[in-house]
mmCIF file of C-alpha atoms in Angstrom:
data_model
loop_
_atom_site.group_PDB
_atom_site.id
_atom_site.type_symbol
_atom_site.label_atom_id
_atom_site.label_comp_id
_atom_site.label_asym_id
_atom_site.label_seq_id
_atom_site.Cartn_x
_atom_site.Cartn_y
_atom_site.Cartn_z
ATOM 1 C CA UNK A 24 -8.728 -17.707 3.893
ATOM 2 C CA UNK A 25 -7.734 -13.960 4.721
ATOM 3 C CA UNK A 26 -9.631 -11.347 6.317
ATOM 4 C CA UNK A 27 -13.246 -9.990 4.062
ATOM 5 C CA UNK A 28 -12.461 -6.646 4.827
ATOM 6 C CA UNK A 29 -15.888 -4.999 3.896
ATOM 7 C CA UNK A 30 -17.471 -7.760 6.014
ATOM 8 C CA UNK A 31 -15.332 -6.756 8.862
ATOM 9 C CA UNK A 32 -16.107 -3.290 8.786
ATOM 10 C CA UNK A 33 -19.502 -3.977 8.300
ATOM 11 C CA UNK A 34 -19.191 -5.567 11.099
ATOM 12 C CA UNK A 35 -17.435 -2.899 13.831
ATOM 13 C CA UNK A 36 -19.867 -0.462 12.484
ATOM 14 C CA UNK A 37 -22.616 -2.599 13.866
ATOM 15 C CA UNK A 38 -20.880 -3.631 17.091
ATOM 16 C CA UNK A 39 -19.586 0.211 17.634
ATOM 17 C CA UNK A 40 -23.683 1.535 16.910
ATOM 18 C CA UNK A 41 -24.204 -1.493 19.512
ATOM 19 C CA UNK A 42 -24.962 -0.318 23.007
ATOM 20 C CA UNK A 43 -24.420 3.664 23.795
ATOM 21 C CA UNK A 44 -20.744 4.322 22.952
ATOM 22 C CA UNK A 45 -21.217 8.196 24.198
ATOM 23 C CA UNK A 46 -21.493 6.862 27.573
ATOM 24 C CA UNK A 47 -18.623 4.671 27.247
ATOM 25 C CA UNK A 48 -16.268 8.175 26.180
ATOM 26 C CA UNK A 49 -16.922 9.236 29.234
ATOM 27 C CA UNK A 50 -14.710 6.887 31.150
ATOM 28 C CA UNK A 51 -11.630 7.261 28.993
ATOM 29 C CA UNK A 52 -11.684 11.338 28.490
ATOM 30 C CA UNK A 53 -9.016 12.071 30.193
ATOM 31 C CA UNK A 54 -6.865 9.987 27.005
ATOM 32 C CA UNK A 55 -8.207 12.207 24.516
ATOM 33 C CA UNK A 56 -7.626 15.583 26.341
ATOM 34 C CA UNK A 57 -3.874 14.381 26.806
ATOM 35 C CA UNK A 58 -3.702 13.190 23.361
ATOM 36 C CA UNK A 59 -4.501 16.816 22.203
ATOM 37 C CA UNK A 60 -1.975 17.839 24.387
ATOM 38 C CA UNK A 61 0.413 15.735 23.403
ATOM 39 C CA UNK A 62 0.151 16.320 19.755
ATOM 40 C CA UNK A 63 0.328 20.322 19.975
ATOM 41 C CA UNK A 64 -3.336 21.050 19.819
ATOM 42 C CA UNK A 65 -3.678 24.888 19.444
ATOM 43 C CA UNK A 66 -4.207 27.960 17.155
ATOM 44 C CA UNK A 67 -2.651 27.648 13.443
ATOM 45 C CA UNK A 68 -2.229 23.629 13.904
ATOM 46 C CA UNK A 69 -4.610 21.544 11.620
ATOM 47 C CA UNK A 70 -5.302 18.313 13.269
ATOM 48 C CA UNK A 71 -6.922 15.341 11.648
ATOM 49 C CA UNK A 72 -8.494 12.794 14.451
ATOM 50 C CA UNK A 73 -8.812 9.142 13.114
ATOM 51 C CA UNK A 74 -11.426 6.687 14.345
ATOM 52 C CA UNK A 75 -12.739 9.652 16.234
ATOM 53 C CA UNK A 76 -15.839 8.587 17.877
ATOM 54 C CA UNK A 77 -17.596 10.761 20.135
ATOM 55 C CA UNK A 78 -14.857 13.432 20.018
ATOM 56 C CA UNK A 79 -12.889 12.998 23.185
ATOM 57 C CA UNK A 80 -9.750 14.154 21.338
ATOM 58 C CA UNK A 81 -11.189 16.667 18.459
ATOM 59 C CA UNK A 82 -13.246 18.771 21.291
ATOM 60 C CA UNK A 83 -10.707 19.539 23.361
ATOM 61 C CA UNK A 84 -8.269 20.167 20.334
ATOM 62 C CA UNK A 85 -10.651 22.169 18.858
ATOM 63 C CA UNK A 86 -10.901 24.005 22.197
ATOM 64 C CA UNK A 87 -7.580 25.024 22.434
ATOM 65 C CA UNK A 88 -7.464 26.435 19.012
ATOM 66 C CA UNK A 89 -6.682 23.828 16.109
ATOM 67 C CA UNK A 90 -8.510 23.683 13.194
ATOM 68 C CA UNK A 91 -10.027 20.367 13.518
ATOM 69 C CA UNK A 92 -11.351 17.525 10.909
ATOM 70 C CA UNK A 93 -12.361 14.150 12.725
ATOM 71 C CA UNK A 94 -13.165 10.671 10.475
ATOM 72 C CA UNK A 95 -14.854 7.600 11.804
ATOM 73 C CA UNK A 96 -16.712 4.636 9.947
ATOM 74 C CA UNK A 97 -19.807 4.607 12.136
ATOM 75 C CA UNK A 98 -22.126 7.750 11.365
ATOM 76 C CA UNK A 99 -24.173 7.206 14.490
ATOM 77 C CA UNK A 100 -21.044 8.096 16.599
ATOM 78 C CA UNK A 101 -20.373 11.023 14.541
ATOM 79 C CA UNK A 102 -24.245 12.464 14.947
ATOM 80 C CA UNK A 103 -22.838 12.235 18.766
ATOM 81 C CA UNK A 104 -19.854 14.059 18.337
ATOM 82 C CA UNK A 105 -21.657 16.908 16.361
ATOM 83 C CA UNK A 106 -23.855 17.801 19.468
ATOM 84 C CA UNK A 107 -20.790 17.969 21.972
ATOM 85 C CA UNK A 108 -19.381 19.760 19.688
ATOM 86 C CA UNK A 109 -22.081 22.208 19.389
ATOM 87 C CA UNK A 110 -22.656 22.585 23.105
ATOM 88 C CA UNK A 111 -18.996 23.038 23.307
ATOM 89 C CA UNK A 112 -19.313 25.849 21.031
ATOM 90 C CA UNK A 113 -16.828 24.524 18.756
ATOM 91 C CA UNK A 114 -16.536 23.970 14.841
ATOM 92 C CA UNK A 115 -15.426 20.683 13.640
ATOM 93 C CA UNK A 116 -15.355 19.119 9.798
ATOM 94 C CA UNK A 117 -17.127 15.844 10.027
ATOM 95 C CA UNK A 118 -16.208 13.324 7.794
ATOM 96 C CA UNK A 119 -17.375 9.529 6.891
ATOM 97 C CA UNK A 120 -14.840 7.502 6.372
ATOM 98 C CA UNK A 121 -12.187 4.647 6.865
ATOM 99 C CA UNK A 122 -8.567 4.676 8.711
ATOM 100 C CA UNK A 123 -7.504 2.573 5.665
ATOM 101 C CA UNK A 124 -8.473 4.665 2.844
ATOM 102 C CA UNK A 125 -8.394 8.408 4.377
ATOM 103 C CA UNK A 126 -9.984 10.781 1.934
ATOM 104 C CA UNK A 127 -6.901 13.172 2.019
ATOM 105 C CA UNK A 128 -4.365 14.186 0.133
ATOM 106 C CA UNK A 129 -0.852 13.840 0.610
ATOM 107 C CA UNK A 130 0.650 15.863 4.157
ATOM 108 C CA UNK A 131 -2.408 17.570 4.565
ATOM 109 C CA UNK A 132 -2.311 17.886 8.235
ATOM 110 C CA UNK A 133 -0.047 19.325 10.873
ATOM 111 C CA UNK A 134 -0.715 16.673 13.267
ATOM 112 C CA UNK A 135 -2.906 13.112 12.875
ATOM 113 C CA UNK A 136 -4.237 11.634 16.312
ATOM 114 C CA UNK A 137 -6.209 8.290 17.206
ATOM 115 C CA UNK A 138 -7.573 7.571 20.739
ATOM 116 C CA UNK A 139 -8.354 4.236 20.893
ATOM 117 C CA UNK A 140 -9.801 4.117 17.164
ATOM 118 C CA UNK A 141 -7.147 3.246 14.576
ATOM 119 C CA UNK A 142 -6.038 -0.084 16.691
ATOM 120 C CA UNK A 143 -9.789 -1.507 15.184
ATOM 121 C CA UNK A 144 -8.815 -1.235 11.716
ATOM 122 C CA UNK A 145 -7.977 -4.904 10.418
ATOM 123 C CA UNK A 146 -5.163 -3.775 8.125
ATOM 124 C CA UNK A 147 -2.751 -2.633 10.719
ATOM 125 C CA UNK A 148 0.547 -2.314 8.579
ATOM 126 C CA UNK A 149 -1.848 0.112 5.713
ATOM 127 C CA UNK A 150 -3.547 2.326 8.591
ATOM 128 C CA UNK A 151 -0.127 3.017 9.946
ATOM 129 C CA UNK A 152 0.989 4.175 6.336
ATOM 130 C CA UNK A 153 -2.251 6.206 6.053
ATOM 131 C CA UNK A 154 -1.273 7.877 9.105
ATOM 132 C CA UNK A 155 1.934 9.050 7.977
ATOM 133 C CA UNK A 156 1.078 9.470 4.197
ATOM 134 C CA UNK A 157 -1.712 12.778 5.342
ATOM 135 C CA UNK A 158 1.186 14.068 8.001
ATOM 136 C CA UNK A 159 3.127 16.790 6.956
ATOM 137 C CA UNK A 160 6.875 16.906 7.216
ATOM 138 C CA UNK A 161 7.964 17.506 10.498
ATOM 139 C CA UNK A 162 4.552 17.038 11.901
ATOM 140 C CA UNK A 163 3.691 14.231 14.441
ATOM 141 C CA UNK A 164 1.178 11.605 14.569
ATOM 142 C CA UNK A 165 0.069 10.632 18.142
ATOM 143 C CA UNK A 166 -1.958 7.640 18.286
ATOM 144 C CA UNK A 167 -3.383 5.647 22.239
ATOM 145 C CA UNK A 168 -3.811 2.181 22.276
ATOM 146 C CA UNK A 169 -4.321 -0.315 24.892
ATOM 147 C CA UNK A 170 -1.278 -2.867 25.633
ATOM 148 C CA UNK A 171 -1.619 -6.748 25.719
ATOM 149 C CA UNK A 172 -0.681 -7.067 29.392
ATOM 150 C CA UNK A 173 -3.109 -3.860 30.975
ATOM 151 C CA UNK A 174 -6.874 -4.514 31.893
ATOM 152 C CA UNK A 175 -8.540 -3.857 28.446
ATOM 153 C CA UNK A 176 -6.108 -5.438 26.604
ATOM 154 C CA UNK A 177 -6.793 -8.587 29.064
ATOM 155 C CA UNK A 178 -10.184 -8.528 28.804
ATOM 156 C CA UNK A 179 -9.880 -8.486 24.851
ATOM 157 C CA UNK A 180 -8.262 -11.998 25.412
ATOM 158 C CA UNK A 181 -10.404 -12.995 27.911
ATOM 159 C CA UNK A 182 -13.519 -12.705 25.055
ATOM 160 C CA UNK A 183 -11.238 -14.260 22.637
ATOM 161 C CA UNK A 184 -12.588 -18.436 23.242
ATOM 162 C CA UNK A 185 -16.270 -17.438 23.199
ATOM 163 C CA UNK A 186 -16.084 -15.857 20.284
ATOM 164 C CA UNK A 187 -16.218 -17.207 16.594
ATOM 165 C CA UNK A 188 -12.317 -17.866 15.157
ATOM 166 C CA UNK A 189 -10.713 -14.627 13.789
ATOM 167 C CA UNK A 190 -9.826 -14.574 10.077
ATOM 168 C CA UNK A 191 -6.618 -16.144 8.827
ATOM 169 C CA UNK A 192 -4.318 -13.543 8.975
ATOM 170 C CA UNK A 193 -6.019 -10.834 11.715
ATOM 171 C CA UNK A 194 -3.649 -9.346 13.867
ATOM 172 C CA UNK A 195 -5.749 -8.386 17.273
ATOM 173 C CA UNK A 196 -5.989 -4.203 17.927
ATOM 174 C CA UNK A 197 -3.908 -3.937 21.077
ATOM 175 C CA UNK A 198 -0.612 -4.916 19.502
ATOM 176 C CA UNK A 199 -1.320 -1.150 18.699
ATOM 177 C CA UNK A 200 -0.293 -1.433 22.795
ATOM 178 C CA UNK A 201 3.039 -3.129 21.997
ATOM 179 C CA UNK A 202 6.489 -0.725 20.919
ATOM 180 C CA UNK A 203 8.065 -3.934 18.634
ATOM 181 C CA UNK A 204 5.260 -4.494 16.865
ATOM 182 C CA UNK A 205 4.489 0.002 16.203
ATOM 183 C CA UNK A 206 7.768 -0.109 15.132
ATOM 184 C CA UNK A 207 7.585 -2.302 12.208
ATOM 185 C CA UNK A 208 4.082 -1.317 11.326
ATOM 186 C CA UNK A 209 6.378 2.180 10.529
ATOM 187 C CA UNK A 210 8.949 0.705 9.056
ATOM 188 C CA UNK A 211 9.675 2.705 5.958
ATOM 189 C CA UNK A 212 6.986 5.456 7.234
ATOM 190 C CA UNK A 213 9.913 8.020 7.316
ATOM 191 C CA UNK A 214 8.935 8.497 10.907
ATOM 192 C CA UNK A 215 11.103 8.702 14.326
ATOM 193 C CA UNK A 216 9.215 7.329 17.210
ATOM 194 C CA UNK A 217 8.831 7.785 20.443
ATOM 195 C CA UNK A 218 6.523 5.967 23.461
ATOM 196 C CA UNK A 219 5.152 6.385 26.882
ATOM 197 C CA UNK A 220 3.309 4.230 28.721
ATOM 198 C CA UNK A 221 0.444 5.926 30.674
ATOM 199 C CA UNK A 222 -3.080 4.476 32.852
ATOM 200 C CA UNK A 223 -6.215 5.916 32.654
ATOM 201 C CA UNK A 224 -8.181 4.611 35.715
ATOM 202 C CA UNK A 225 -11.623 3.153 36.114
ATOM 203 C CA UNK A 226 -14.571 3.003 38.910
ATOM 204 C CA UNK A 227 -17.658 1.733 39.851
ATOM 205 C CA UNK A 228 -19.856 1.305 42.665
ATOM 206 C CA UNK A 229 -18.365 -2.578 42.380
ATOM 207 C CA UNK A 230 -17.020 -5.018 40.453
ATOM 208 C CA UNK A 231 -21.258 -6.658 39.519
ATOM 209 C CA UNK A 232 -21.998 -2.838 38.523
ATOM 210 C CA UNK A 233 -19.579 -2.140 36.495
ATOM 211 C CA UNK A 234 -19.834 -5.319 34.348
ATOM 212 C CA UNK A 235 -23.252 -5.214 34.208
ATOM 213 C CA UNK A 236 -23.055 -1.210 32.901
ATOM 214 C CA UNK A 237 -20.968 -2.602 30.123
ATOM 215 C CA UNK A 238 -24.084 -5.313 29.240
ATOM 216 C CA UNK A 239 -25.832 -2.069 28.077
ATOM 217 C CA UNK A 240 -23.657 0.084 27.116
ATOM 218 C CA UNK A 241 -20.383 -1.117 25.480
ATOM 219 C CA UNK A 242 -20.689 -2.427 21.826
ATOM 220 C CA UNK A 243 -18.700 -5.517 22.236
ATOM 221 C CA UNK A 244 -20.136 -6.403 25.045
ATOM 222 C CA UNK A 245 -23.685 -5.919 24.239
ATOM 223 C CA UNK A 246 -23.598 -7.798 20.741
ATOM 224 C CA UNK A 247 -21.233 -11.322 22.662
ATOM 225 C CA UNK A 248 -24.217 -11.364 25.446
ATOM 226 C CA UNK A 249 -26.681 -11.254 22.611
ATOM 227 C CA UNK A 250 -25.141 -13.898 20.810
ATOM 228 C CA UNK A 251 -23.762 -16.352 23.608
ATOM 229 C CA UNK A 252 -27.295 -16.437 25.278
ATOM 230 C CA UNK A 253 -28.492 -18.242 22.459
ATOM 231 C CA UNK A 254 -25.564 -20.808 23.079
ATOM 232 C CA UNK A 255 -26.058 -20.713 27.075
ATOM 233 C CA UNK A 256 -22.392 -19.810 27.181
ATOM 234 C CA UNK A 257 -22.811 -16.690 28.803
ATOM 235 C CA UNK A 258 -22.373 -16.520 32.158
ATOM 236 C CA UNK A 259 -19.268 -18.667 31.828
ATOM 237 C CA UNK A 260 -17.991 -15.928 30.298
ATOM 238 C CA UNK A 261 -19.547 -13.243 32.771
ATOM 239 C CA UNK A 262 -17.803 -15.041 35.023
ATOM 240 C CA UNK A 263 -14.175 -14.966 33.486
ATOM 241 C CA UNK A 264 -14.762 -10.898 33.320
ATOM 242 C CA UNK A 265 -15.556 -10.549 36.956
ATOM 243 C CA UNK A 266 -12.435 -12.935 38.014
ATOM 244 C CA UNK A 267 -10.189 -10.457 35.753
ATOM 245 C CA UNK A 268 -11.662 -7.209 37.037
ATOM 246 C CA UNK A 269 -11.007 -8.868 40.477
ATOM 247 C CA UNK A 270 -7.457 -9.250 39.893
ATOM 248 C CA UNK A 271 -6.885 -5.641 38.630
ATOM 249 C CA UNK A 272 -9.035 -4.295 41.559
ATOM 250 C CA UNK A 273 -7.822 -1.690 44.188
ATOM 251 C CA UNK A 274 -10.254 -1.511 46.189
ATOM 252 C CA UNK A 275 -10.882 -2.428 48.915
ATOM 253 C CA UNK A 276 -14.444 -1.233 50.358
ATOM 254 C CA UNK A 277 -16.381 -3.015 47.855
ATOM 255 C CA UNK A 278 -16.481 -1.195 44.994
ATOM 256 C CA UNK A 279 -14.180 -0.775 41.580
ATOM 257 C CA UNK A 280 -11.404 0.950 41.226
ATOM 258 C CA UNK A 281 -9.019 -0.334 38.336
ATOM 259 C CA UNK A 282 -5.708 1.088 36.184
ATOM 260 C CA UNK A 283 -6.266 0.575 32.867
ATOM 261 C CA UNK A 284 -2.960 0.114 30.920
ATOM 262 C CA UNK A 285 -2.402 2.470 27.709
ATOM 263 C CA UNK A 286 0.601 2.976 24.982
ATOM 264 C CA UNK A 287 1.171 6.733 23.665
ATOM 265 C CA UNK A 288 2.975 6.780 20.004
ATOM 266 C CA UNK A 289 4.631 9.515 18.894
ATOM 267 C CA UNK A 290 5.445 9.369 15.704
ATOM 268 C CA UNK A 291 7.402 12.465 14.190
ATOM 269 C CA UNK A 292 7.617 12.785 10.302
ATOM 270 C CA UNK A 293 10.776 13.841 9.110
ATOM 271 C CA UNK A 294 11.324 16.791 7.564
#
């Protein structure tokens, strides 16, 4: 049985309106100002941001000048994004709608970015190709993803034997994180890629803190508390996160201090 695709999204929309994902932004802006960087941001570019949350990328692009049109599938987060944006003082075109099905036209943009948003979408090969298909010729796509082996991307696994079987087929977000597998998911793409491997890093007053911020505020892990309560599975699991933060700690006073692991893309459309 393959992956109901409706019921998935369906799904992230709820996990994503889960919990206060504007707080969680805050912890990984520094990503989004570099991806805006990265991709050119700046007078006379039009930039599309995919799976755009909160706005960590589109402010900052829109900041230094682009012309700016950010998607996402979850309208609360967009609501979000349209008050930084307004107390930014910047313009942004707000759109509804999915990674896999962008309501574009063919090379529309100058430059197409994705800060930790496109990985989600359950389709990985048909994202990629949506990616490319709105970039124009000789425009680049910059996309940030977590890798298998850093923190998040452990984590993810971590969750993985609490949680309900994936669907036959599903391909987990942070092989977004691995070069091989970006490679073939733009194969054909007419793209020439490049990668870097970067860290954004998290802290906390400790280790107990910083998990038990996430119980309130991160989506994920607001809605598997919620449901492995009911199963008393819970603090098993608690305690698997605290053991893996503990391994990726560097500090050594008692608090949190941790290098989360992250793959750029760079994916330049030939001309």
């Amino acid at each position: 049985m393959g992956i109901d695709v409706q019921g998935f999204k369906e799904g992230q929309r709820a996990m994503w309106t889960a919990g206060d994902y504007a707080e969680v932004a805050v912890r990984i802006v520094p990503v989004g100002e570099y991806v805006a960087q990265r991709a050119g941001a700046g007078p006379g570019i039009q930039l599309l941001d995919v799976a755009t949350g909160t706005g960590n990328v589109s402010v900052p692009a829109a900041q230094a000048g682009a012309q700016v049109t950010a998607l996402d599938l979850t309208p609360k987060l967009l609501e979000q994004q349209r008050a930084r944006a307004a107390a930014a003082g910047v313009e942004i075109e707000l759109v509804e709608g999915d990674a896999e099905e962008l309501p574009f036209g063919d090379a529309s943009f100058d430059r197409v970015t994705s800060c930790f948003g496109v990985m989600f979408a359950p389709r990985q090969p048909l994202a990629a190709g949506e990616l490319a298909r709105v970039a124009r010729p000789g425009g680049e796509i910059v996309v940030a993803a977590w890798t298998p082996e850093g923190m998040v991307g452990r984590m993810f696994r971590a969750s993985a034997p609490y949680m309900p079987p994936p669907p036959e087929g599903f391909v987990p977000p942070v092989m977004w994180g691995n070069e091989d597998h970006v490679r073939s998911l733009f194969d054909g793409a007419g793209v020439e890629l490049s990668f870097e491997l970067r860290t954004v890093t998290f802290e906390g007053e400790s280790i107990e803190a910083w998990v038990a911020k996430d119980e309130t505020i991160l989506g994920p892990s607001v809605m598997a508390k919620a449901a492995l309560e009911q199963q008393g599975r819970y603090d098993e699991l608690r305690r698997d996160v605290l053991d893996l933060y503990g391994e990726f700690n560097e500090a050594t006073d008692g608090s949190f201090r941790g290098a989360a692991e992250y793959l750029v893309t760079v994916a330049r459309k030939q001309a």
